[in-house]
Amino acid sequence: MCPRLGPIVPQRLRNNRGMRTVRHLIIAYAAPPTVQQPDGGAPPPAPPALPALQQALAHATPQAQHVGDAWSLTPPHEHAYAQALGWTVADGQLPWAAWHAGRVGVGCAWLWPCAWQAGLDHITIVPPQALDVRPHEADALRRALAPYAADDGIVLRGDDPVRWHAEGAPFERWRSASLDRVAHRRADGWWRDAGSDPAARTLLRLLNEAQMLFHDHPVNAERAARGQLPINGLWISGAGRWDGSGVAASQTDVRLVDDLSVPATRGDAAVWAATWQTLDTTVLAPWLAEPAPDAAPRWLTLCGERGWRTWRLEPGAAPPPPERRPWRDLWGRLRGHPPATAPATATWWSGL
């Protein structure tokens, strides 16, 4: 989803420029997911076996960490990404939409078509990644909303069915939770009161108009016929005005990998573990094996719900093969001595 965004933050690792230029790799939701709410449920399980990651961390140098709040509007992977780009991090006010579009000095945001599911005392947000939003559906809904948005000085663009680009002055100071924070969760803990801010009142009115327009729209009748949830609301994120500072989206050597976002926000530990193992083999291992052309260090940042940690990877610092000592371990067990404990890197996710 990230800049869940992935959903929210752009610039995935796998691109046509290859992995050679990637200096800093950020993995969203690398720590085991919690269930539904970030501060509720049983303790999360340990990650699966990740040999490439463990080998990398065994000889990496801890560089930095951020311990945040599970209820911050900006999730750790967006925080880490913004900091790596040299931005000043303001919670809930990172101009991802403007940066991704290369729009300098213009208020921009992403509008995400969602399903707002009403419960007895709360509303749950189902993100577009779980809704099978088809291009013609998104186009019809966006065109229906466009005249109302234009009345408020907002222009909608349809470069992505699940993430609409919007421009207008009301987005310049809009502060909101990332979609990754609200996906498959109660919206009431993340919702913003308009207060006395005219721009906020404008945007909240636009969101209400979207709900009314989408409710009886033919698109949702079509979706119901194929067993899909209705698209009956929007979520705003990535809002703000980019001042042009830092590296442009097309030139950055920082990459966010967000493959773990969907299973993590759903609380699906089994799919999350399987996806992590795939990433370890197909993304992390090749990236670690790729020699740096200028012998410069690289950085790896692992994120969870609350914080992130960054390690510095020196070129050529490949760890030695593991020591094989099955008979020594067996003899130790027979004598009542357990084998040596796992290295400290085994708990890299603690506190994330």
mmCIF file of C-alpha atoms in Angstrom:
data_model
loop_
_atom_site.group_PDB
_atom_site.id
_atom_site.type_symbol
_atom_site.label_atom_id
_atom_site.label_comp_id
_atom_site.label_asym_id
_atom_site.label_seq_id
_atom_site.Cartn_x
_atom_site.Cartn_y
_atom_site.Cartn_z
ATOM 1 C CA MET A 1 0.000 0.000 0.000
ATOM 2 C CA CYS A 2 2.930 2.995 1.377
ATOM 3 C CA PRO A 3 4.774 5.687 0.019
ATOM 4 C CA ARG A 4 1.737 2.006 2.035
ATOM 5 C CA LEU A 5 2.711 3.739 0.790
ATOM 6 C CA GLY A 6 3.104 -0.862 -2.189
ATOM 7 C CA PRO A 7 0.350 0.940 -1.457
ATOM 8 C CA ILE A 8 1.534 4.181 -0.054
ATOM 9 C CA VAL A 9 5.152 4.967 -0.783
ATOM 10 C CA PRO A 10 6.383 4.679 -4.385
ATOM 11 C CA GLN A 11 9.642 3.355 -5.789
ATOM 12 C CA ARG A 12 9.631 -0.392 -5.270
ATOM 13 C CA LEU A 13 12.875 -2.329 -5.398
ATOM 14 C CA ARG A 14 12.076 -4.258 -8.532
ATOM 15 C CA ASN A 15 12.297 -1.731 -11.322
ATOM 16 C CA ASN A 16 13.787 -1.535 -14.767
ATOM 17 C CA ARG A 17 16.893 0.204 -13.465
ATOM 18 C CA GLY A 18 17.889 -2.968 -11.604
ATOM 19 C CA MET A 19 19.106 -3.339 -8.041
ATOM 20 C CA ARG A 20 22.688 -2.132 -8.536
ATOM 21 C CA THR A 21 21.872 1.513 -7.770
ATOM 22 C CA VAL A 22 19.945 0.799 -4.571
ATOM 23 C CA ARG A 23 21.977 2.108 -1.640
ATOM 24 C CA HIS A 24 19.311 1.974 1.020
ATOM 25 C CA LEU A 25 16.665 -0.733 1.226
ATOM 26 C CA ILE A 26 13.693 -0.193 3.549
ATOM 27 C CA ILE A 27 11.391 -3.127 4.278
ATOM 28 C CA ALA A 28 7.944 -2.226 5.583
ATOM 29 C CA TYR A 29 6.292 -4.508 8.158
ATOM 30 C CA ALA A 30 9.432 -6.610 8.517
ATOM 31 C CA ALA A 31 8.603 -7.260 12.172
ATOM 32 C CA PRO A 32 5.903 -9.855 12.909
ATOM 33 C CA PRO A 33 2.386 -8.445 12.585
ATOM 34 C CA THR A 34 0.065 -7.932 15.502
ATOM 35 C CA VAL A 35 -3.600 -8.791 15.249
ATOM 36 C CA GLN A 36 -5.963 -6.023 14.137
ATOM 37 C CA GLN A 37 -4.907 -3.286 16.562
ATOM 38 C CA PRO A 38 -1.253 -2.307 16.967
ATOM 39 C CA ASP A 39 -1.418 -2.413 20.758
ATOM 40 C CA GLY A 40 -3.770 -5.335 21.235
ATOM 41 C CA GLY A 41 -3.890 -9.101 21.012
ATOM 42 C CA ALA A 42 -1.388 -11.758 21.908
ATOM 43 C CA PRO A 43 2.364 -11.231 21.422
ATOM 44 C CA PRO A 44 3.295 -11.712 17.760
ATOM 45 C CA PRO A 45 5.172 -14.840 16.713
ATOM 46 C CA ALA A 46 8.829 -14.841 15.731
ATOM 47 C CA PRO A 47 9.688 -14.365 12.049
ATOM 48 C CA PRO A 48 10.341 -17.428 9.888
ATOM 49 C CA ALA A 49 13.822 -18.613 8.947
ATOM 50 C CA LEU A 50 15.390 -15.846 6.847
ATOM 51 C CA PRO A 51 18.924 -16.965 5.981
ATOM 52 C CA ALA A 52 19.879 -14.015 3.777
ATOM 53 C CA LEU A 53 18.730 -11.514 6.380
ATOM 54 C CA GLN A 54 20.431 -13.310 9.256
ATOM 55 C CA GLN A 55 23.699 -13.536 7.336
ATOM 56 C CA ALA A 56 23.564 -9.844 6.500
ATOM 57 C CA LEU A 57 22.853 -8.765 10.071
ATOM 58 C CA ALA A 58 25.569 -11.020 11.473
ATOM 59 C CA HIS A 59 28.233 -8.698 10.057
ATOM 60 C CA ALA A 60 26.297 -5.452 9.765
ATOM 61 C CA THR A 61 26.786 -2.438 12.014
ATOM 62 C CA PRO A 62 23.742 -0.946 13.782
ATOM 63 C CA GLN A 63 23.508 2.596 12.503
ATOM 64 C CA ALA A 64 20.319 4.217 13.772
ATOM 65 C CA GLN A 65 16.905 3.466 15.164
ATOM 66 C CA HIS A 66 13.598 5.168 15.749
ATOM 67 C CA VAL A 67 11.224 4.190 18.527
ATOM 68 C CA GLY A 68 7.843 5.674 17.843
ATOM 69 C CA ASP A 69 4.210 5.221 18.732
ATOM 70 C CA ALA A 70 1.957 2.557 17.258
ATOM 71 C CA TRP A 71 -0.682 5.271 16.938
ATOM 72 C CA SER A 72 1.460 7.783 15.060
ATOM 73 C CA LEU A 73 -0.173 8.948 11.836
ATOM 74 C CA THR A 74 3.009 8.224 9.888
ATOM 75 C CA PRO A 75 4.019 4.537 10.040
ATOM 76 C CA PRO A 76 7.692 3.697 10.640
ATOM 77 C CA HIS A 77 8.474 2.772 7.030
ATOM 78 C CA GLU A 78 7.269 6.155 5.798
ATOM 79 C CA HIS A 79 9.180 7.854 8.621
ATOM 80 C CA ALA A 80 12.366 6.001 7.652
ATOM 81 C CA TYR A 81 11.849 6.734 3.966
ATOM 82 C CA ALA A 82 11.328 10.456 4.555
ATOM 83 C CA GLN A 83 14.387 10.655 6.778
ATOM 84 C CA ALA A 84 16.493 8.813 4.184
ATOM 85 C CA LEU A 85 15.392 11.397 1.618
ATOM 86 C CA GLY A 86 16.570 14.181 3.911
ATOM 87 C CA TRP A 87 13.106 15.476 4.768
ATOM 88 C CA THR A 88 12.006 16.975 8.054
ATOM 89 C CA VAL A 89 9.536 14.422 9.367
ATOM 90 C CA ALA A 90 6.214 15.859 10.549
ATOM 91 C CA ASP A 91 3.723 13.248 11.715
ATOM 92 C CA GLY A 92 0.939 12.811 9.170
ATOM 93 C CA GLN A 93 2.278 15.581 6.920
ATOM 94 C CA LEU A 94 4.641 14.023 4.401
ATOM 95 C CA PRO A 95 3.984 15.175 0.796
ATOM 96 C CA TRP A 96 4.291 11.795 -0.895
ATOM 97 C CA ALA A 97 1.771 12.551 -3.632
ATOM 98 C CA ALA A 98 3.518 15.747 -4.709
ATOM 99 C CA TRP A 99 6.969 14.139 -4.525
ATOM 100 C CA HIS A 100 5.916 11.100 -6.511
ATOM 101 C CA ALA A 101 4.365 13.296 -9.228
ATOM 102 C CA GLY A 102 7.282 15.729 -9.251
ATOM 103 C CA ARG A 103 4.987 18.642 -8.386
ATOM 104 C CA VAL A 104 6.862 21.413 -6.570
ATOM 105 C CA GLY A 105 5.005 24.085 -4.606
ATOM 106 C CA VAL A 106 1.571 22.549 -5.238
ATOM 107 C CA GLY A 107 -0.732 21.041 -2.622
ATOM 108 C CA CYS A 108 -1.285 17.394 -3.558
ATOM 109 C CA ALA A 109 -2.701 14.234 -2.004
ATOM 110 C CA TRP A 110 -3.669 10.675 -2.747
ATOM 111 C CA LEU A 111 -7.332 9.680 -2.599
ATOM 112 C CA TRP A 112 -7.856 5.978 -1.996
ATOM 113 C CA PRO A 113 -11.248 4.431 -2.943
ATOM 114 C CA CYS A 114 -12.199 2.228 0.006
ATOM 115 C CA ALA A 115 -15.039 0.225 1.482
ATOM 116 C CA TRP A 116 -16.281 1.725 4.735
ATOM 117 C CA GLN A 117 -17.861 -1.139 6.673
ATOM 118 C CA ALA A 118 -20.168 -0.053 9.462
ATOM 119 C CA GLY A 119 -20.242 -2.099 12.661
ATOM 120 C CA LEU A 120 -22.345 -1.636 15.776
ATOM 121 C CA ASP A 121 -20.159 1.138 17.153
ATOM 122 C CA HIS A 122 -17.374 1.712 14.638
ATOM 123 C CA ILE A 123 -16.365 1.813 10.977
ATOM 124 C CA THR A 124 -13.683 -0.417 9.480
ATOM 125 C CA ILE A 125 -11.718 0.690 6.428
ATOM 126 C CA VAL A 126 -11.141 -1.952 3.744
ATOM 127 C CA PRO A 127 -8.344 -0.656 1.475
ATOM 128 C CA PRO A 128 -8.526 -0.747 -2.334
ATOM 129 C CA GLN A 129 -5.867 -3.461 -2.533
ATOM 130 C CA ALA A 130 -8.452 -5.849 -1.071
ATOM 131 C CA LEU A 131 -11.319 -4.710 -3.296
ATOM 132 C CA ASP A 132 -10.385 -5.755 -6.848
ATOM 133 C CA VAL A 133 -10.980 -2.222 -8.124
ATOM 134 C CA ARG A 134 -11.175 -2.316 -11.905
ATOM 135 C CA PRO A 135 -9.957 0.621 -14.006
ATOM 136 C CA HIS A 136 -13.366 1.419 -15.481
ATOM 137 C CA GLU A 137 -14.935 1.416 -12.000
ATOM 138 C CA ALA A 138 -12.361 3.826 -10.633
ATOM 139 C CA ASP A 139 -12.711 6.046 -13.683
ATOM 140 C CA ALA A 140 -16.510 6.222 -13.370
ATOM 141 C CA LEU A 141 -16.405 7.080 -9.664
ATOM 142 C CA ARG A 142 -13.666 9.641 -10.117
ATOM 143 C CA ARG A 143 -15.534 11.351 -12.966
ATOM 144 C CA ALA A 144 -18.668 11.477 -10.808
ATOM 145 C CA LEU A 145 -16.773 13.224 -8.017
ATOM 146 C CA ALA A 146 -14.685 15.527 -10.213
ATOM 147 C CA PRO A 147 -17.256 18.392 -10.563
ATOM 148 C CA TYR A 148 -17.740 18.563 -6.789
ATOM 149 C CA ALA A 149 -13.984 18.578 -6.268
ATOM 150 C CA ALA A 150 -13.588 21.306 -8.887
ATOM 151 C CA ASP A 151 -16.018 23.515 -6.952
ATOM 152 C CA ASP A 152 -13.471 23.437 -4.127
ATOM 153 C CA GLY A 153 -10.517 24.092 -6.407
ATOM 154 C CA ILE A 154 -9.404 20.459 -6.473
ATOM 155 C CA VAL A 155 -8.341 18.620 -9.626
ATOM 156 C CA LEU A 156 -8.502 14.814 -9.764
ATOM 157 C CA ARG A 157 -6.264 12.713 -11.962
ATOM 158 C CA GLY A 158 -6.588 9.016 -12.665
ATOM 159 C CA ASP A 159 -3.100 7.638 -13.060
ATOM 160 C CA ASP A 160 -3.854 4.625 -10.848
ATOM 161 C CA PRO A 161 -7.230 2.903 -10.212
ATOM 162 C CA VAL A 162 -6.526 2.365 -6.507
ATOM 163 C CA ARG A 163 -4.764 5.668 -5.841
ATOM 164 C CA TRP A 164 -6.080 8.890 -7.316
ATOM 165 C CA HIS A 165 -3.838 11.926 -7.536
ATOM 166 C CA ALA A 166 -5.485 15.152 -6.370
ATOM 167 C CA GLU A 167 -4.231 18.736 -6.427
ATOM 168 C CA GLY A 168 -5.552 21.798 -4.648
ATOM 169 C CA ALA A 169 -4.825 24.326 -1.936
ATOM 170 C CA PRO A 170 -6.823 22.451 0.767
ATOM 171 C CA PHE A 171 -4.182 19.695 0.762
ATOM 172 C CA GLU A 172 -1.267 21.973 1.618
ATOM 173 C CA ARG A 173 -1.615 21.562 5.389
ATOM 174 C CA TRP A 174 -3.821 18.473 5.602
ATOM 175 C CA ARG A 175 -2.644 16.092 8.311
ATOM 176 C CA SER A 176 -3.868 12.510 8.191
ATOM 177 C CA ALA A 177 -3.019 8.906 8.925
ATOM 178 C CA SER A 178 -1.384 6.810 6.253
ATOM 179 C CA LEU A 179 -3.622 4.235 4.604
ATOM 180 C CA ASP A 180 -1.442 1.519 6.138
ATOM 181 C CA ARG A 181 -2.478 2.752 9.585
ATOM 182 C CA VAL A 182 -6.204 2.430 8.901
ATOM 183 C CA ALA A 183 -6.326 -0.579 6.567
ATOM 184 C CA HIS A 184 -8.591 -3.294 8.017
ATOM 185 C CA ARG A 185 -8.901 -1.333 11.261
ATOM 186 C CA ARG A 186 -11.350 0.899 13.038
ATOM 187 C CA ALA A 187 -11.318 4.375 11.570
ATOM 188 C CA ASP A 188 -12.469 6.240 14.675
ATOM 189 C CA GLY A 189 -9.022 6.254 16.302
ATOM 190 C CA TRP A 190 -7.506 7.869 13.233
ATOM 191 C CA TRP A 191 -10.176 10.277 12.116
ATOM 192 C CA ARG A 192 -9.563 13.986 12.171
ATOM 193 C CA ASP A 193 -11.920 16.680 13.434
ATOM 194 C CA ALA A 194 -12.194 19.672 11.117
ATOM 195 C CA GLY A 195 -12.109 22.127 13.996
ATOM 196 C CA SER A 196 -11.826 25.713 12.808
ATOM 197 C CA ASP A 197 -9.639 24.950 9.782
ATOM 198 C CA PRO A 198 -11.511 25.977 6.594
ATOM 199 C CA ALA A 199 -9.405 23.635 4.442
ATOM 200 C CA ALA A 200 -10.231 20.699 6.706
ATOM 201 C CA ARG A 201 -13.936 21.506 6.516
ATOM 202 C CA THR A 202 -13.660 21.620 2.723
ATOM 203 C CA LEU A 203 -12.042 18.200 2.538
ATOM 204 C CA LEU A 204 -14.405 16.583 5.022
ATOM 205 C CA ARG A 205 -17.334 17.936 3.015
ATOM 206 C CA LEU A 206 -15.808 16.443 -0.136
ATOM 207 C CA LEU A 207 -15.468 13.072 1.585
ATOM 208 C CA ASN A 208 -19.123 13.219 2.626
ATOM 209 C CA GLU A 209 -20.133 14.081 -0.937
ATOM 210 C CA ALA A 210 -18.141 11.104 -2.193
ATOM 211 C CA GLN A 211 -19.998 8.792 0.170
ATOM 212 C CA MET A 212 -23.365 10.031 -1.052
ATOM 213 C CA LEU A 213 -22.369 9.862 -4.727
ATOM 214 C CA PHE A 214 -20.890 6.393 -4.493
ATOM 215 C CA HIS A 215 -23.722 4.884 -2.439
ATOM 216 C CA ASP A 216 -26.155 4.385 -5.327
ATOM 217 C CA HIS A 217 -23.694 4.550 -8.187
ATOM 218 C CA PRO A 218 -24.117 1.864 -10.909
ATOM 219 C CA VAL A 219 -20.521 0.807 -10.313
ATOM 220 C CA ASN A 220 -21.495 -0.632 -6.954
ATOM 221 C CA ALA A 221 -24.434 -2.521 -8.428
ATOM 222 C CA GLU A 222 -21.977 -4.093 -10.854
ATOM 223 C CA ARG A 223 -19.594 -4.895 -8.012
ATOM 224 C CA ALA A 224 -22.369 -6.470 -5.958
ATOM 225 C CA ALA A 225 -23.261 -8.704 -8.910
ATOM 226 C CA ARG A 226 -19.753 -10.165 -8.849
ATOM 227 C CA GLY A 227 -19.656 -10.507 -5.081
ATOM 228 C CA GLN A 228 -17.429 -7.534 -4.281
ATOM 229 C CA LEU A 229 -17.765 -5.011 -1.484
ATOM 230 C CA PRO A 230 -19.028 -1.567 -2.508
ATOM 231 C CA ILE A 231 -16.651 1.339 -2.938
ATOM 232 C CA ASN A 232 -18.435 3.793 -0.687
ATOM 233 C CA GLY A 233 -15.782 6.182 0.586
ATOM 234 C CA LEU A 234 -12.320 7.663 0.234
ATOM 235 C CA TRP A 235 -9.265 8.019 2.422
ATOM 236 C CA ILE A 236 -6.812 10.910 2.042
ATOM 237 C CA SER A 237 -3.091 10.462 2.644
ATOM 238 C CA GLY A 238 0.286 11.619 1.368
ATOM 239 C CA ALA A 239 -0.937 15.211 1.467
ATOM 240 C CA GLY A 240 1.161 18.340 1.501
ATOM 241 C CA ARG A 241 3.240 20.678 -0.592
ATOM 242 C CA TRP A 242 6.692 19.496 -1.633
ATOM 243 C CA ASP A 243 9.273 22.271 -1.705
ATOM 244 C CA GLY A 244 11.532 20.421 -4.116
ATOM 245 C CA SER A 245 14.175 19.660 -1.504
ATOM 246 C CA GLY A 246 16.034 16.380 -1.547
ATOM 247 C CA VAL A 247 16.243 13.891 -4.368
ATOM 248 C CA ALA A 248 13.471 13.522 -6.943
ATOM 249 C CA ALA A 249 11.468 10.299 -6.970
ATOM 250 C CA SER A 250 12.983 9.272 -10.300
ATOM 251 C CA GLN A 251 16.544 9.710 -9.022
ATOM 252 C CA THR A 252 16.556 8.359 -5.491
ATOM 253 C CA ASP A 253 18.659 5.351 -4.569
ATOM 254 C CA VAL A 254 16.386 4.566 -1.616
ATOM 255 C CA ARG A 255 13.817 1.836 -2.189
ATOM 256 C CA LEU A 256 10.842 0.780 -0.126
ATOM 257 C CA VAL A 257 9.738 -2.856 -0.323
ATOM 258 C CA ASP A 258 6.105 -3.105 0.738
ATOM 259 C CA ASP A 259 5.172 -6.678 -0.163
ATOM 260 C CA LEU A 260 4.564 -7.468 3.513
ATOM 261 C CA SER A 261 2.078 -4.628 3.996
ATOM 262 C CA VAL A 262 -1.076 -6.420 2.858
ATOM 263 C CA PRO A 263 -0.716 -9.603 4.975
ATOM 264 C CA ALA A 264 0.534 -7.554 7.931
ATOM 265 C CA THR A 265 -2.375 -5.109 7.954
ATOM 266 C CA ARG A 266 -4.773 -8.031 7.592
ATOM 267 C CA GLY A 267 -3.128 -9.773 10.545
ATOM 268 C CA ASP A 268 -2.455 -12.843 8.385
ATOM 269 C CA ALA A 269 0.690 -14.207 10.024
ATOM 270 C CA ALA A 270 0.939 -17.284 7.790
ATOM 271 C CA VAL A 271 0.870 -15.330 4.520
ATOM 272 C CA TRP A 272 3.175 -12.707 6.027
ATOM 273 C CA ALA A 273 5.745 -15.396 6.922
ATOM 274 C CA ALA A 274 5.563 -17.008 3.477
ATOM 275 C CA THR A 275 5.921 -13.622 1.786
ATOM 276 C CA TRP A 276 8.921 -12.765 3.962
ATOM 277 C CA GLN A 277 10.655 -15.988 2.970
ATOM 278 C CA THR A 278 10.039 -15.193 -0.691
ATOM 279 C CA LEU A 279 11.479 -11.705 -0.236
ATOM 280 C CA ASP A 280 14.499 -13.118 1.560
ATOM 281 C CA THR A 281 15.251 -15.361 -1.415
ATOM 282 C CA THR A 282 14.222 -13.256 -4.401
ATOM 283 C CA VAL A 283 14.901 -9.675 -3.280
ATOM 284 C CA LEU A 284 17.189 -9.472 -0.266
ATOM 285 C CA ALA A 285 19.669 -12.207 -1.210
ATOM 286 C CA PRO A 286 20.305 -10.866 -4.760
ATOM 287 C CA TRP A 287 20.624 -7.305 -3.441
ATOM 288 C CA LEU A 288 23.162 -8.385 -0.828
ATOM 289 C CA ALA A 289 25.117 -10.393 -3.388
ATOM 290 C CA GLU A 290 25.302 -7.533 -5.883
ATOM 291 C CA PRO A 291 28.747 -5.895 -5.613
ATOM 292 C CA ALA A 292 28.811 -2.152 -5.061
ATOM 293 C CA PRO A 293 30.534 -0.606 -8.100
ATOM 294 C CA ASP A 294 32.264 2.076 -6.031
ATOM 295 C CA ALA A 295 32.871 -0.009 -2.893
ATOM 296 C CA ALA A 296 30.521 2.227 -0.927
ATOM 297 C CA PRO A 297 28.482 0.982 2.043
ATOM 298 C CA ARG A 298 24.775 0.279 1.852
ATOM 299 C CA TRP A 299 22.024 0.490 4.434
ATOM 300 C CA LEU A 300 19.195 -1.840 5.366
ATOM 301 C CA THR A 301 16.229 -0.601 7.398
ATOM 302 C CA LEU A 302 13.704 -2.992 8.931
ATOM 303 C CA CYS A 303 10.399 -1.580 10.114
ATOM 304 C CA GLY A 304 7.512 -2.657 12.305
ATOM 305 C CA GLU A 305 4.366 -1.007 13.661
ATOM 306 C CA ARG A 306 6.206 1.178 16.174
ATOM 307 C CA GLY A 307 9.720 1.851 14.946
ATOM 308 C CA TRP A 308 12.604 1.018 12.654
ATOM 309 C CA ARG A 309 16.268 0.042 12.807
ATOM 310 C CA THR A 310 18.989 0.684 10.254
ATOM 311 C CA TRP A 311 22.164 -1.335 9.718
ATOM 312 C CA ARG A 312 25.233 -0.321 7.735
ATOM 313 C CA LEU A 313 26.481 -2.997 5.345
ATOM 314 C CA GLU A 314 30.135 -2.735 4.408
ATOM 315 C CA PRO A 315 31.135 -3.972 0.944
ATOM 316 C CA GLY A 316 32.726 -7.393 0.936
ATOM 317 C CA ALA A 317 31.738 -8.127 4.531
ATOM 318 C CA ALA A 318 30.232 -11.526 3.781
ATOM 319 C CA PRO A 319 29.818 -13.641 6.910
ATOM 320 C CA PRO A 320 31.664 -16.953 7.209
ATOM 321 C CA PRO A 321 29.738 -20.190 6.692
ATOM 322 C CA PRO A 322 28.084 -21.524 9.851
ATOM 323 C CA GLU A 323 30.169 -23.878 11.955
ATOM 324 C CA ARG A 324 29.041 -27.493 11.694
ATOM 325 C CA ARG A 325 29.258 -29.295 15.024
ATOM 326 C CA PRO A 326 26.411 -31.837 15.282
ATOM 327 C CA TRP A 327 28.382 -34.333 17.412
ATOM 328 C CA ARG A 328 29.503 -31.642 19.854
ATOM 329 C CA ASP A 329 25.923 -30.415 20.271
ATOM 330 C CA LEU A 330 24.632 -33.974 20.731
ATOM 331 C CA TRP A 331 27.293 -34.707 23.368
ATOM 332 C CA GLY A 332 26.434 -31.474 25.139
ATOM 333 C CA ARG A 333 22.748 -32.387 25.276
ATOM 334 C CA LEU A 334 23.563 -35.834 26.687
ATOM 335 C CA ARG A 335 25.577 -34.146 29.444
ATOM 336 C CA GLY A 336 22.785 -31.671 30.151
ATOM 337 C CA HIS A 337 24.387 -28.681 28.408
ATOM 338 C CA PRO A 338 22.237 -27.016 25.739
ATOM 339 C CA PRO A 339 23.838 -25.813 22.498
ATOM 340 C CA ALA A 340 25.001 -22.243 22.175
ATOM 341 C CA THR A 341 22.252 -19.679 21.982
ATOM 342 C CA ALA A 342 21.397 -17.914 18.754
ATOM 343 C CA PRO A 343 23.201 -14.665 17.996
ATOM 344 C CA ALA A 344 21.682 -11.359 19.030
ATOM 345 C CA THR A 345 20.544 -10.758 15.450
ATOM 346 C CA ALA A 346 17.890 -13.427 16.013
ATOM 347 C CA THR A 347 15.817 -10.839 17.892
ATOM 348 C CA TRP A 348 16.313 -7.926 15.535
ATOM 349 C CA TRP A 349 12.537 -7.384 15.509
ATOM 350 C CA SER A 350 12.267 -6.814 19.275
ATOM 351 C CA GLY A 351 10.573 -3.505 19.991
ATOM 352 C CA LEU A 352 9.592 -2.826 16.391
#
